[in-house]
């Protein structure tokens, strides 16, 4: 293997079918040779949320062609790759199976290693696609399925500092949008309406904000907003005001807890403090601006991936594969890896504290 590694990444864990080919150099610089993200938004929009059966079928229909088109764009043949990485959990199991099995089949056919990747590790490493972001850093992972703080000290070394105890922030945005009937996915729709609204119009709760921990809760906020919609007829201005007030409540929770998390992180690590925000909700400009302020006040640097790499994509999966291949941190037999619908990044904390979405299938976050 040369000192540059070239990886095909595949992502199918939710409602985007994505593939990417990238090369990572020995100094960590990344060149994305080709990437494709095919969104299923139109298929799920009539239902106001992702329907697992529809997602699985759509992935099964197009994963092959998305990969073929991406490989062609990259100008490389399968045999020129050093490995194939695919999201192997956590996520909607039907889609995860499609991407993982396709990746395994290609790896087997080409005689290349197959590298199973945790989708959350992809998000955790996503800032390293665009710029140098050395370990350690504090990660706020805030997406449709997750809302947690992780102390990232190295590849595969993630310590969860706090997490939502019910809904994820993106899920809360999606539910408000569904209640208001303004479209799916909800985050961008709420953000758009909020630009015309007054964030002080509705007095919505900021659950757990004043508790001395790093946990979040958004279920009560979601219910409070739904009650406003039920209780009074809302004209266009009131709907915009509700979106702005809701976005402000989430922003306050995220920024308040981030302030606390940065203080904790600084107590653990000396040297420069980096705050990384990743996941789909990191695309929200109001939230980004608030986190920028919090970071500045704490003497930390905020690093946020470019918008297209905040939401689900395969470049982050390919990068995680490249980093694992270079570090020799791979399952001995990737082909034998079984897909995991639940796969916490910090297994120890998730198992020790089942309050975070534990249950028959195991810990969620
Ligand atoms: O990371 P992602 O693409 O998928 C998951 O792994 O969940 O995140 C999708 C989530 C959705 O809930 C979506 O509503 C939210 O990110 N989102 C936003 C924005 N763009 C996407 N939330 C708030 N503001 C946005 N601009
Ligand atoms: Zn994601």
mmCIF file of C-alpha atoms and ligand atoms in Angstrom:
data_model
loop_
_atom_site.group_PDB
_atom_site.id
_atom_site.type_symbol
_atom_site.label_atom_id
_atom_site.label_comp_id
_atom_site.label_asym_id
_atom_site.label_seq_id
_atom_site.Cartn_x
_atom_site.Cartn_y
_atom_site.Cartn_z
ATOM 1 C CA UNK A 1 0.000 0.000 0.000
ATOM 2 C CA UNK A 2 1.317 3.488 -0.800
ATOM 3 C CA UNK A 3 1.305 6.120 1.915
ATOM 4 C CA UNK A 4 -1.907 7.483 0.395
ATOM 5 C CA UNK A 5 -5.001 5.391 0.927
ATOM 6 C CA UNK A 6 -7.998 5.486 -1.363
ATOM 7 C CA UNK A 7 -11.320 4.305 -0.020
ATOM 8 C CA UNK A 8 -14.847 3.898 -1.327
ATOM 9 C CA UNK A 9 -17.377 4.851 1.350
ATOM 10 C CA UNK A 10 -21.058 3.855 1.372
ATOM 11 C CA UNK A 11 -23.802 5.406 3.540
ATOM 12 C CA UNK A 12 -27.385 4.084 3.665
ATOM 13 C CA UNK A 13 -28.392 4.233 7.328
ATOM 14 C CA UNK A 14 -31.278 6.701 7.049
ATOM 15 C CA UNK A 15 -32.794 8.472 4.060
ATOM 16 C CA UNK A 16 -29.776 9.302 1.913
ATOM 17 C CA UNK A 17 -28.114 6.833 -0.413
ATOM 18 C CA UNK A 18 -24.543 8.071 -0.639
ATOM 19 C CA UNK A 19 -21.178 6.989 -1.999
ATOM 20 C CA UNK A 20 -17.790 8.706 -2.042
ATOM 21 C CA UNK A 21 -14.252 7.985 -3.128
ATOM 22 C CA UNK A 22 -11.463 9.814 -1.330
ATOM 23 C CA UNK A 23 -7.736 9.714 -0.877
ATOM 24 C CA UNK A 24 -6.102 10.453 2.473
ATOM 25 C CA UNK A 25 -2.437 11.420 2.631
ATOM 26 C CA UNK A 26 0.022 10.608 5.430
ATOM 27 C CA UNK A 27 -0.349 14.128 6.861
ATOM 28 C CA UNK A 28 -4.122 13.651 7.150
ATOM 29 C CA UNK A 29 -5.025 15.791 4.150
ATOM 30 C CA UNK A 30 -8.033 14.534 2.275
ATOM 31 C CA UNK A 31 -8.921 14.775 -1.375
ATOM 32 C CA UNK A 32 -12.488 13.843 -2.258
ATOM 33 C CA UNK A 33 -12.301 12.406 -5.772
ATOM 34 C CA UNK A 34 -16.046 11.946 -6.200
ATOM 35 C CA UNK A 35 -19.151 11.925 -4.074
ATOM 36 C CA UNK A 36 -22.861 11.447 -4.597
ATOM 37 C CA UNK A 37 -25.725 11.957 -2.169
ATOM 38 C CA UNK A 38 -29.119 10.811 -3.379
ATOM 39 C CA UNK A 39 -31.799 12.048 -1.013
ATOM 40 C CA UNK A 40 -35.108 10.228 -0.571
ATOM 41 C CA UNK A 41 -36.821 13.344 0.777
ATOM 42 C CA UNK A 42 -39.535 13.279 -1.883
ATOM 43 C CA UNK A 43 -40.477 9.702 -1.076
ATOM 44 C CA UNK A 44 -40.857 10.386 2.668
ATOM 45 C CA UNK A 45 -42.274 13.928 2.531
ATOM 46 C CA UNK A 46 -45.952 12.866 2.251
ATOM 47 C CA UNK A 47 -45.568 11.065 5.609
ATOM 48 C CA UNK A 48 -43.749 13.900 7.430
ATOM 49 C CA UNK A 49 -40.933 11.574 8.474
ATOM 50 C CA UNK A 50 -38.726 8.714 7.311
ATOM 51 C CA UNK A 51 -40.710 5.503 6.705
ATOM 52 C CA UNK A 52 -38.300 2.587 7.275
ATOM 53 C CA UNK A 53 -39.826 0.245 4.657
ATOM 54 C CA UNK A 54 -39.811 2.947 1.984
ATOM 55 C CA UNK A 55 -36.205 3.820 2.875
ATOM 56 C CA UNK A 56 -35.031 0.204 2.655
ATOM 57 C CA UNK A 57 -36.689 -0.296 -0.729
ATOM 58 C CA UNK A 58 -35.304 2.953 -2.120
ATOM 59 C CA UNK A 59 -31.771 2.039 -0.971
ATOM 60 C CA UNK A 60 -32.133 -1.405 -2.534
ATOM 61 C CA UNK A 61 -33.220 0.203 -5.816
ATOM 62 C CA UNK A 62 -30.391 2.675 -6.256
ATOM 63 C CA UNK A 63 -27.357 1.845 -4.110
ATOM 64 C CA UNK A 64 -25.680 -0.028 -6.994
ATOM 65 C CA UNK A 65 -26.133 2.791 -9.467
ATOM 66 C CA UNK A 66 -25.068 5.482 -6.964
ATOM 67 C CA UNK A 67 -21.839 3.561 -6.320
ATOM 68 C CA UNK A 68 -21.230 2.907 -10.027
ATOM 69 C CA UNK A 69 -21.719 6.579 -10.914
ATOM 70 C CA UNK A 70 -19.431 7.705 -8.079
ATOM 71 C CA UNK A 71 -16.672 5.286 -9.072
ATOM 72 C CA UNK A 72 -16.947 6.448 -12.668
ATOM 73 C CA UNK A 73 -16.703 10.103 -11.567
ATOM 74 C CA UNK A 74 -13.603 9.296 -9.544
ATOM 75 C CA UNK A 75 -11.911 7.839 -12.633
ATOM 76 C CA UNK A 76 -10.848 4.791 -10.613
ATOM 77 C CA UNK A 77 -11.641 1.115 -10.929
ATOM 78 C CA UNK A 78 -12.483 -1.051 -7.928
ATOM 79 C CA UNK A 79 -9.072 -2.728 -8.088
ATOM 80 C CA UNK A 80 -7.342 0.623 -7.607
ATOM 81 C CA UNK A 81 -8.973 1.128 -4.186
ATOM 82 C CA UNK A 82 -7.291 0.184 -0.897
ATOM 83 C CA UNK A 83 -10.527 -0.726 0.827
ATOM 84 C CA UNK A 84 -14.288 -0.376 0.992
ATOM 85 C CA UNK A 85 -16.028 1.134 4.019
ATOM 86 C CA UNK A 86 -19.766 1.082 4.673
ATOM 87 C CA UNK A 87 -21.987 2.262 7.494
ATOM 88 C CA UNK A 88 -22.809 -0.926 9.395
ATOM 89 C CA UNK A 89 -24.924 0.717 12.104
ATOM 90 C CA UNK A 90 -26.548 2.371 13.951
ATOM 91 C CA UNK A 91 -29.614 3.239 11.875
ATOM 92 C CA UNK A 92 -32.601 1.788 10.102
ATOM 93 C CA UNK A 93 -31.621 -1.815 9.712
ATOM 94 C CA UNK A 94 -33.058 -2.353 6.215
ATOM 95 C CA UNK A 95 -30.961 0.424 4.721
ATOM 96 C CA UNK A 96 -27.873 -0.470 6.763
ATOM 97 C CA UNK A 97 -28.091 -4.055 5.455
ATOM 98 C CA UNK A 98 -28.319 -2.899 1.831
ATOM 99 C CA UNK A 99 -25.230 -0.668 2.045
ATOM 100 C CA UNK A 100 -23.206 -3.085 4.139
ATOM 101 C CA UNK A 101 -23.970 -6.122 1.976
ATOM 102 C CA UNK A 102 -23.209 -4.191 -1.211
ATOM 103 C CA UNK A 103 -19.907 -3.065 0.286
ATOM 104 C CA UNK A 104 -19.040 -6.598 1.361
ATOM 105 C CA UNK A 105 -19.865 -8.015 -2.085
ATOM 106 C CA UNK A 106 -17.681 -5.429 -3.829
ATOM 107 C CA UNK A 107 -14.850 -5.993 -1.342
ATOM 108 C CA UNK A 108 -15.022 -9.725 -1.862
ATOM 109 C CA UNK A 109 -15.146 -9.422 -5.659
ATOM 110 C CA UNK A 110 -12.188 -7.032 -5.733
ATOM 111 C CA UNK A 111 -10.184 -8.808 -3.005
ATOM 112 C CA UNK A 112 -10.052 -5.646 -0.862
ATOM 113 C CA UNK A 113 -10.581 -5.219 2.870
ATOM 114 C CA UNK A 114 -14.116 -4.403 4.012
ATOM 115 C CA UNK A 115 -14.218 -1.881 6.853
ATOM 116 C CA UNK A 116 -17.489 -1.712 8.847
ATOM 117 C CA UNK A 117 -18.032 1.837 10.115
ATOM 118 C CA UNK A 118 -20.137 3.240 12.925
ATOM 119 C CA UNK A 119 -22.194 6.055 11.363
ATOM 120 C CA UNK A 120 -21.610 8.202 14.460
ATOM 121 C CA UNK A 121 -17.849 7.821 14.087
ATOM 122 C CA UNK A 122 -18.295 9.189 10.565
ATOM 123 C CA UNK A 123 -19.960 12.324 12.000
ATOM 124 C CA UNK A 124 -17.330 12.505 14.762
ATOM 125 C CA UNK A 125 -14.469 12.568 12.236
ATOM 126 C CA UNK A 126 -16.297 14.699 9.636
ATOM 127 C CA UNK A 127 -14.473 17.969 10.483
ATOM 128 C CA UNK A 128 -11.226 16.261 9.408
ATOM 129 C CA UNK A 129 -12.544 16.094 5.827
ATOM 130 C CA UNK A 130 -11.970 19.796 5.333
ATOM 131 C CA UNK A 131 -9.272 20.889 7.758
ATOM 132 C CA UNK A 132 -6.733 19.710 10.288
ATOM 133 C CA UNK A 133 -8.589 18.951 13.493
ATOM 134 C CA UNK A 134 -6.194 17.169 15.841
ATOM 135 C CA UNK A 135 -7.342 15.134 18.846
ATOM 136 C CA UNK A 136 -8.536 15.825 21.485
ATOM 137 C CA UNK A 137 -11.704 17.799 20.809
ATOM 138 C CA UNK A 138 -15.121 18.246 22.327
ATOM 139 C CA UNK A 139 -17.792 17.019 19.941
ATOM 140 C CA UNK A 140 -21.408 18.131 20.012
ATOM 141 C CA UNK A 141 -23.148 15.613 17.782
ATOM 142 C CA UNK A 142 -26.571 16.930 17.021
ATOM 143 C CA UNK A 143 -28.646 15.188 14.370
ATOM 144 C CA UNK A 144 -32.043 13.616 13.720
ATOM 145 C CA UNK A 145 -31.247 10.561 15.803
ATOM 146 C CA UNK A 146 -28.637 11.789 18.287
ATOM 147 C CA UNK A 147 -27.823 14.660 20.579
ATOM 148 C CA UNK A 148 -24.744 14.093 22.702
ATOM 149 C CA UNK A 149 -21.405 15.430 23.870
ATOM 150 C CA UNK A 150 -18.333 13.282 23.303
ATOM 151 C CA UNK A 151 -14.789 13.795 24.464
ATOM 152 C CA UNK A 152 -12.880 12.594 21.379
ATOM 153 C CA UNK A 153 -9.312 11.697 22.325
ATOM 154 C CA UNK A 154 -8.359 9.552 19.335
ATOM 155 C CA UNK A 155 -9.643 7.295 16.604
ATOM 156 C CA UNK A 156 -12.048 4.920 18.338
ATOM 157 C CA UNK A 157 -11.697 6.740 21.678
ATOM 158 C CA UNK A 158 -14.946 8.481 22.506
ATOM 159 C CA UNK A 159 -16.174 9.248 25.980
ATOM 160 C CA UNK A 160 -19.778 10.361 26.288
ATOM 161 C CA UNK A 161 -20.153 13.344 28.599
ATOM 162 C CA UNK A 162 -23.914 13.752 28.231
ATOM 163 C CA UNK A 163 -26.806 12.946 25.946
ATOM 164 C CA UNK A 164 -30.478 13.547 25.337
ATOM 165 C CA UNK A 165 -32.673 11.506 27.596
ATOM 166 C CA UNK A 166 -35.544 11.462 25.085
ATOM 167 C CA UNK A 167 -35.753 13.089 21.637
ATOM 168 C CA UNK A 168 -32.827 14.304 19.557
ATOM 169 C CA UNK A 169 -32.811 17.993 18.597
ATOM 170 C CA UNK A 170 -33.326 17.233 14.888
ATOM 171 C CA UNK A 171 -36.239 14.974 15.734
ATOM 172 C CA UNK A 172 -37.826 17.848 17.691
ATOM 173 C CA UNK A 173 -37.452 20.163 14.662
ATOM 174 C CA UNK A 174 -38.969 17.465 12.447
ATOM 175 C CA UNK A 175 -41.949 17.000 14.764
ATOM 176 C CA UNK A 176 -42.716 20.723 14.992
ATOM 177 C CA UNK A 177 -42.590 20.924 11.198
ATOM 178 C CA UNK A 178 -44.957 17.983 10.951
ATOM 179 C CA UNK A 179 -47.382 19.570 13.444
ATOM 180 C CA UNK A 180 -47.320 22.798 11.439
ATOM 181 C CA UNK A 181 -47.447 20.954 8.109
ATOM 182 C CA UNK A 182 -44.518 22.939 6.726
ATOM 183 C CA UNK A 183 -42.489 20.142 5.170
ATOM 184 C CA UNK A 184 -39.877 17.518 5.713
ATOM 185 C CA UNK A 185 -37.095 17.486 6.810
ATOM 186 C CA UNK A 186 -38.244 19.856 9.489
ATOM 187 C CA UNK A 187 -35.031 21.621 10.490
ATOM 188 C CA UNK A 188 -34.525 23.634 7.307
ATOM 189 C CA UNK A 189 -38.289 24.364 7.064
ATOM 190 C CA UNK A 190 -38.446 25.669 10.653
ATOM 191 C CA UNK A 191 -35.246 27.666 10.138
ATOM 192 C CA UNK A 192 -36.672 29.289 7.001
ATOM 193 C CA UNK A 193 -39.925 30.353 8.710
ATOM 194 C CA UNK A 194 -38.054 31.458 11.839
ATOM 195 C CA UNK A 195 -36.217 34.155 9.877
ATOM 196 C CA UNK A 196 -39.529 36.063 9.728
ATOM 197 C CA UNK A 197 -40.509 35.389 13.334
ATOM 198 C CA UNK A 198 -40.079 36.836 16.812
ATOM 199 C CA UNK A 199 -38.132 34.444 19.057
ATOM 200 C CA UNK A 200 -39.581 36.076 22.192
ATOM 201 C CA UNK A 201 -43.268 35.703 21.221
ATOM 202 C CA UNK A 202 -43.858 32.280 22.824
ATOM 203 C CA UNK A 203 -42.480 31.355 26.213
ATOM 204 C CA UNK A 204 -41.336 27.765 25.616
ATOM 205 C CA UNK A 205 -39.490 25.567 28.140
ATOM 206 C CA UNK A 206 -35.728 24.932 28.117
ATOM 207 C CA UNK A 207 -35.769 21.457 29.732
ATOM 208 C CA UNK A 208 -32.761 20.515 31.920
ATOM 209 C CA UNK A 209 -30.979 23.763 31.026
ATOM 210 C CA UNK A 210 -30.352 24.658 34.640
ATOM 211 C CA UNK A 211 -29.471 21.173 35.810
ATOM 212 C CA UNK A 212 -25.775 20.754 36.573
ATOM 213 C CA UNK A 213 -25.208 18.003 34.018
ATOM 214 C CA UNK A 214 -24.597 17.704 30.277
ATOM 215 C CA UNK A 215 -27.881 16.039 29.363
ATOM 216 C CA UNK A 216 -30.628 17.310 27.100
ATOM 217 C CA UNK A 217 -34.354 16.724 26.904
ATOM 218 C CA UNK A 218 -36.547 17.953 24.053
ATOM 219 C CA UNK A 219 -39.778 15.973 24.514
ATOM 220 C CA UNK A 220 -41.356 18.602 26.812
ATOM 221 C CA UNK A 221 -40.447 21.409 24.421
ATOM 222 C CA UNK A 222 -41.997 19.520 21.534
ATOM 223 C CA UNK A 223 -45.199 18.963 23.516
ATOM 224 C CA UNK A 224 -45.352 22.614 24.620
ATOM 225 C CA UNK A 225 -45.082 23.747 20.992
ATOM 226 C CA UNK A 226 -47.728 21.231 19.893
ATOM 227 C CA UNK A 227 -50.041 22.601 22.588
ATOM 228 C CA UNK A 228 -49.657 26.136 21.220
ATOM 229 C CA UNK A 229 -50.721 24.844 17.794
ATOM 230 C CA UNK A 230 -53.735 23.008 19.274
ATOM 231 C CA UNK A 231 -54.890 25.836 21.526
ATOM 232 C CA UNK A 232 -55.126 28.807 19.201
ATOM 233 C CA UNK A 233 -55.553 29.314 15.492
ATOM 234 C CA UNK A 234 -52.202 30.579 14.239
ATOM 235 C CA UNK A 235 -51.921 33.085 11.420
ATOM 236 C CA UNK A 236 -48.796 33.182 9.261
ATOM 237 C CA UNK A 237 -46.998 35.584 11.593
ATOM 238 C CA UNK A 238 -47.789 33.455 14.659
ATOM 239 C CA UNK A 239 -46.484 30.360 12.880
ATOM 240 C CA UNK A 240 -43.232 32.136 12.065
ATOM 241 C CA UNK A 241 -43.032 33.379 15.663
ATOM 242 C CA UNK A 242 -43.554 29.856 16.966
ATOM 243 C CA UNK A 243 -40.739 28.553 14.739
ATOM 244 C CA UNK A 244 -38.429 31.344 15.901
ATOM 245 C CA UNK A 245 -39.309 30.765 19.581
ATOM 246 C CA UNK A 246 -38.795 27.028 19.212
ATOM 247 C CA UNK A 247 -35.465 27.439 17.424
ATOM 248 C CA UNK A 248 -34.388 29.874 20.166
ATOM 249 C CA UNK A 249 -35.309 27.385 22.904
ATOM 250 C CA UNK A 250 -33.222 24.663 21.256
ATOM 251 C CA UNK A 251 -30.381 27.118 20.651
ATOM 252 C CA UNK A 252 -30.413 28.139 24.330
ATOM 253 C CA UNK A 253 -30.313 24.497 25.471
ATOM 254 C CA UNK A 254 -27.465 23.615 23.108
ATOM 255 C CA UNK A 255 -25.394 26.689 23.840
ATOM 256 C CA UNK A 256 -25.990 26.618 27.621
ATOM 257 C CA UNK A 257 -24.925 23.000 27.892
ATOM 258 C CA UNK A 258 -21.995 23.549 25.529
ATOM 259 C CA UNK A 259 -20.701 26.269 27.843
ATOM 260 C CA UNK A 260 -20.766 23.764 30.673
ATOM 261 C CA UNK A 261 -19.247 21.000 28.539
ATOM 262 C CA UNK A 262 -16.366 23.232 27.454
ATOM 263 C CA UNK A 263 -15.583 24.022 31.087
ATOM 264 C CA UNK A 264 -15.540 20.296 31.864
ATOM 265 C CA UNK A 265 -13.422 19.507 28.799
ATOM 266 C CA UNK A 266 -10.904 22.215 29.707
ATOM 267 C CA UNK A 267 -10.601 20.686 33.152
ATOM 268 C CA UNK A 268 -9.569 17.396 31.539
ATOM 269 C CA UNK A 269 -7.279 18.586 28.741
ATOM 270 C CA UNK A 270 -4.574 21.200 28.621
ATOM 271 C CA UNK A 271 -3.624 23.086 25.458
ATOM 272 C CA UNK A 272 -5.838 24.469 22.711
ATOM 273 C CA UNK A 273 -9.545 23.763 23.105
ATOM 274 C CA UNK A 274 -11.454 22.748 20.009
ATOM 275 C CA UNK A 275 -15.240 22.473 19.860
ATOM 276 C CA UNK A 276 -16.600 20.505 16.927
ATOM 277 C CA UNK A 277 -20.266 20.583 16.034
ATOM 278 C CA UNK A 278 -21.451 17.907 13.616
ATOM 279 C CA UNK A 279 -24.697 16.266 12.472
ATOM 280 C CA UNK A 280 -27.587 17.680 10.454
ATOM 281 C CA UNK A 281 -28.675 20.279 13.037
ATOM 282 C CA UNK A 282 -25.199 21.835 12.789
ATOM 283 C CA UNK A 283 -26.427 23.253 9.465
ATOM 284 C CA UNK A 284 -28.649 25.693 11.416
ATOM 285 C CA UNK A 285 -27.183 29.201 11.205
ATOM 286 C CA UNK A 286 -28.706 30.500 14.473
ATOM 287 C CA UNK A 287 -27.318 27.511 16.355
ATOM 288 C CA UNK A 288 -23.912 27.875 14.701
ATOM 289 C CA UNK A 289 -23.754 31.578 15.561
ATOM 290 C CA UNK A 290 -24.636 30.862 19.220
ATOM 291 C CA UNK A 291 -22.008 28.136 19.466
ATOM 292 C CA UNK A 292 -19.471 30.463 17.887
ATOM 293 C CA UNK A 293 -20.100 32.939 20.730
ATOM 294 C CA UNK A 294 -19.895 30.262 23.411
ATOM 295 C CA UNK A 295 -16.613 28.987 21.967
ATOM 296 C CA UNK A 296 -15.193 32.491 21.764
ATOM 297 C CA UNK A 297 -16.111 33.265 25.381
ATOM 298 C CA UNK A 298 -14.409 30.041 26.485
ATOM 299 C CA UNK A 299 -11.261 30.748 24.444
ATOM 300 C CA UNK A 300 -12.034 27.746 22.241
ATOM 301 C CA UNK A 301 -12.103 27.367 18.470
ATOM 302 C CA UNK A 302 -15.336 26.230 16.845
ATOM 303 C CA UNK A 303 -14.874 23.812 13.967
ATOM 304 C CA UNK A 304 -17.936 22.934 11.923
ATOM 305 C CA UNK A 305 -17.838 20.836 8.773
ATOM 306 C CA UNK A 306 -19.086 22.464 5.567
ATOM 307 C CA UNK A 307 -22.876 22.189 5.369
ATOM 308 C CA UNK A 308 -22.885 19.289 2.912
ATOM 309 C CA UNK A 309 -20.769 17.241 5.303
ATOM 310 C CA UNK A 310 -22.910 18.120 8.360
ATOM 311 C CA UNK A 311 -25.818 16.082 7.056
ATOM 312 C CA UNK A 312 -25.476 12.406 6.139
ATOM 313 C CA UNK A 313 -22.869 11.724 3.475
ATOM 314 C CA UNK A 314 -20.471 8.983 2.449
ATOM 315 C CA UNK A 315 -17.266 11.055 2.473
ATOM 316 C CA UNK A 316 -17.243 10.918 6.283
ATOM 317 C CA UNK A 317 -17.671 7.125 6.122
ATOM 318 C CA UNK A 318 -14.813 6.790 3.618
ATOM 319 C CA UNK A 319 -12.617 8.975 5.854
ATOM 320 C CA UNK A 320 -13.366 6.856 8.920
ATOM 321 C CA UNK A 321 -12.461 3.805 6.805
ATOM 322 C CA UNK A 322 -9.202 5.412 5.668
ATOM 323 C CA UNK A 323 -8.220 6.365 9.221
ATOM 324 C CA UNK A 324 -8.994 2.865 10.483
ATOM 325 C CA UNK A 325 -7.083 1.223 7.640
ATOM 326 C CA UNK A 326 -4.006 3.385 8.211
ATOM 327 C CA UNK A 327 -4.099 2.816 11.972
ATOM 328 C CA UNK A 328 -4.717 -0.918 11.593
ATOM 329 C CA UNK A 329 -7.844 -0.428 13.731
ATOM 330 C CA UNK A 330 -10.156 -2.739 11.826
ATOM 331 C CA UNK A 331 -12.185 -5.763 12.666
ATOM 332 C CA UNK A 332 -10.083 -8.783 11.876
ATOM 333 C CA UNK A 333 -12.697 -10.062 9.497
ATOM 334 C CA UNK A 334 -14.828 -7.190 8.285
ATOM 335 C CA UNK A 335 -16.790 -9.565 6.057
ATOM 336 C CA UNK A 336 -18.090 -11.368 9.150
ATOM 337 C CA UNK A 337 -19.342 -8.184 10.816
ATOM 338 C CA UNK A 338 -23.086 -8.277 11.623
ATOM 339 C CA UNK A 339 -25.057 -5.042 11.088
ATOM 340 C CA UNK A 340 -25.969 -3.266 14.330
ATOM 341 C CA UNK A 341 -29.192 -1.218 14.467
ATOM 342 C CA UNK A 342 -27.969 0.128 17.831
ATOM 343 C CA UNK A 343 -24.299 0.832 18.241
ATOM 344 C CA UNK A 344 -23.251 3.445 20.814
ATOM 345 C CA UNK A 345 -19.884 5.111 20.252
ATOM 346 C CA UNK A 346 -19.176 4.892 23.959
ATOM 347 C CA UNK A 347 -20.400 1.395 24.819
ATOM 348 C CA UNK A 348 -19.211 1.566 28.412
ATOM 349 C CA UNK A 349 -21.232 4.663 29.306
ATOM 350 C CA UNK A 350 -24.253 3.499 27.325
ATOM 351 C CA UNK A 351 -24.362 0.180 29.146
ATOM 352 C CA UNK A 352 -23.624 1.646 32.552
ATOM 353 C CA UNK A 353 -26.404 4.186 32.188
ATOM 354 C CA UNK A 354 -29.444 2.624 30.504
ATOM 355 C CA UNK A 355 -31.469 5.815 31.106
ATOM 356 C CA UNK A 356 -30.264 6.762 27.637
ATOM 357 C CA UNK A 357 -32.623 4.778 25.472
ATOM 358 C CA UNK A 358 -31.783 1.345 26.839
ATOM 359 C CA UNK A 359 -34.164 -1.487 26.224
ATOM 360 C CA UNK A 360 -34.536 -4.922 24.781
ATOM 361 C CA UNK A 361 -32.377 -4.114 21.768
ATOM 362 C CA UNK A 362 -29.592 -2.538 23.837
ATOM 363 C CA UNK A 363 -28.468 1.006 24.460
ATOM 364 C CA UNK A 364 -29.204 3.542 21.742
ATOM 365 C CA UNK A 365 -26.839 6.400 22.345
HETATM 366 O O1 LIG B 1 -27.157 14.065 10.382
HETATM 367 P P1 LIG B 1 -28.452 13.942 9.665
HETATM 368 O O2 LIG B 1 -28.472 14.211 8.175
HETATM 369 O O3 LIG B 1 -29.092 12.527 9.856
HETATM 370 C C1 LIG B 1 -29.031 11.825 11.057
HETATM 371 O O4 LIG B 1 -28.024 11.098 11.261
HETATM 372 O O5 LIG B 1 -29.994 12.011 11.841
HETATM 373 O O6 LIG B 1 -29.457 14.914 10.401
HETATM 374 C C2 LIG B 1 -30.784 15.090 9.957
HETATM 375 C C3 LIG B 1 -31.492 16.008 10.937
HETATM 376 C C4 LIG B 1 -32.974 16.157 10.661
HETATM 377 O O7 LIG B 1 -33.685 15.983 11.875
HETATM 378 C C5 LIG B 1 -33.104 17.583 10.150
HETATM 379 O O8 LIG B 1 -34.360 18.190 10.432
HETATM 380 C C6 LIG B 1 -31.981 18.276 10.885
HETATM 381 O O9 LIG B 1 -30.926 17.329 10.893
HETATM 382 N N1 LIG B 1 -31.560 19.490 10.191
HETATM 383 C C7 LIG B 1 -31.691 20.729 10.697
HETATM 384 C C8 LIG B 1 -31.256 21.619 9.704
HETATM 385 N N2 LIG B 1 -30.863 20.882 8.607
HETATM 386 C C9 LIG B 1 -31.056 19.583 8.934
HETATM 387 N N3 LIG B 1 -32.126 21.153 11.899
HETATM 388 C C10 LIG B 1 -32.147 22.464 12.116
HETATM 389 N N4 LIG B 1 -31.781 23.393 11.208
HETATM 390 C C11 LIG B 1 -31.322 23.010 9.982
HETATM 391 N N5 LIG B 1 -30.954 23.912 9.085
HETATM 392 ZN ZN1 LIG B 2 -26.259 11.132 10.577
#
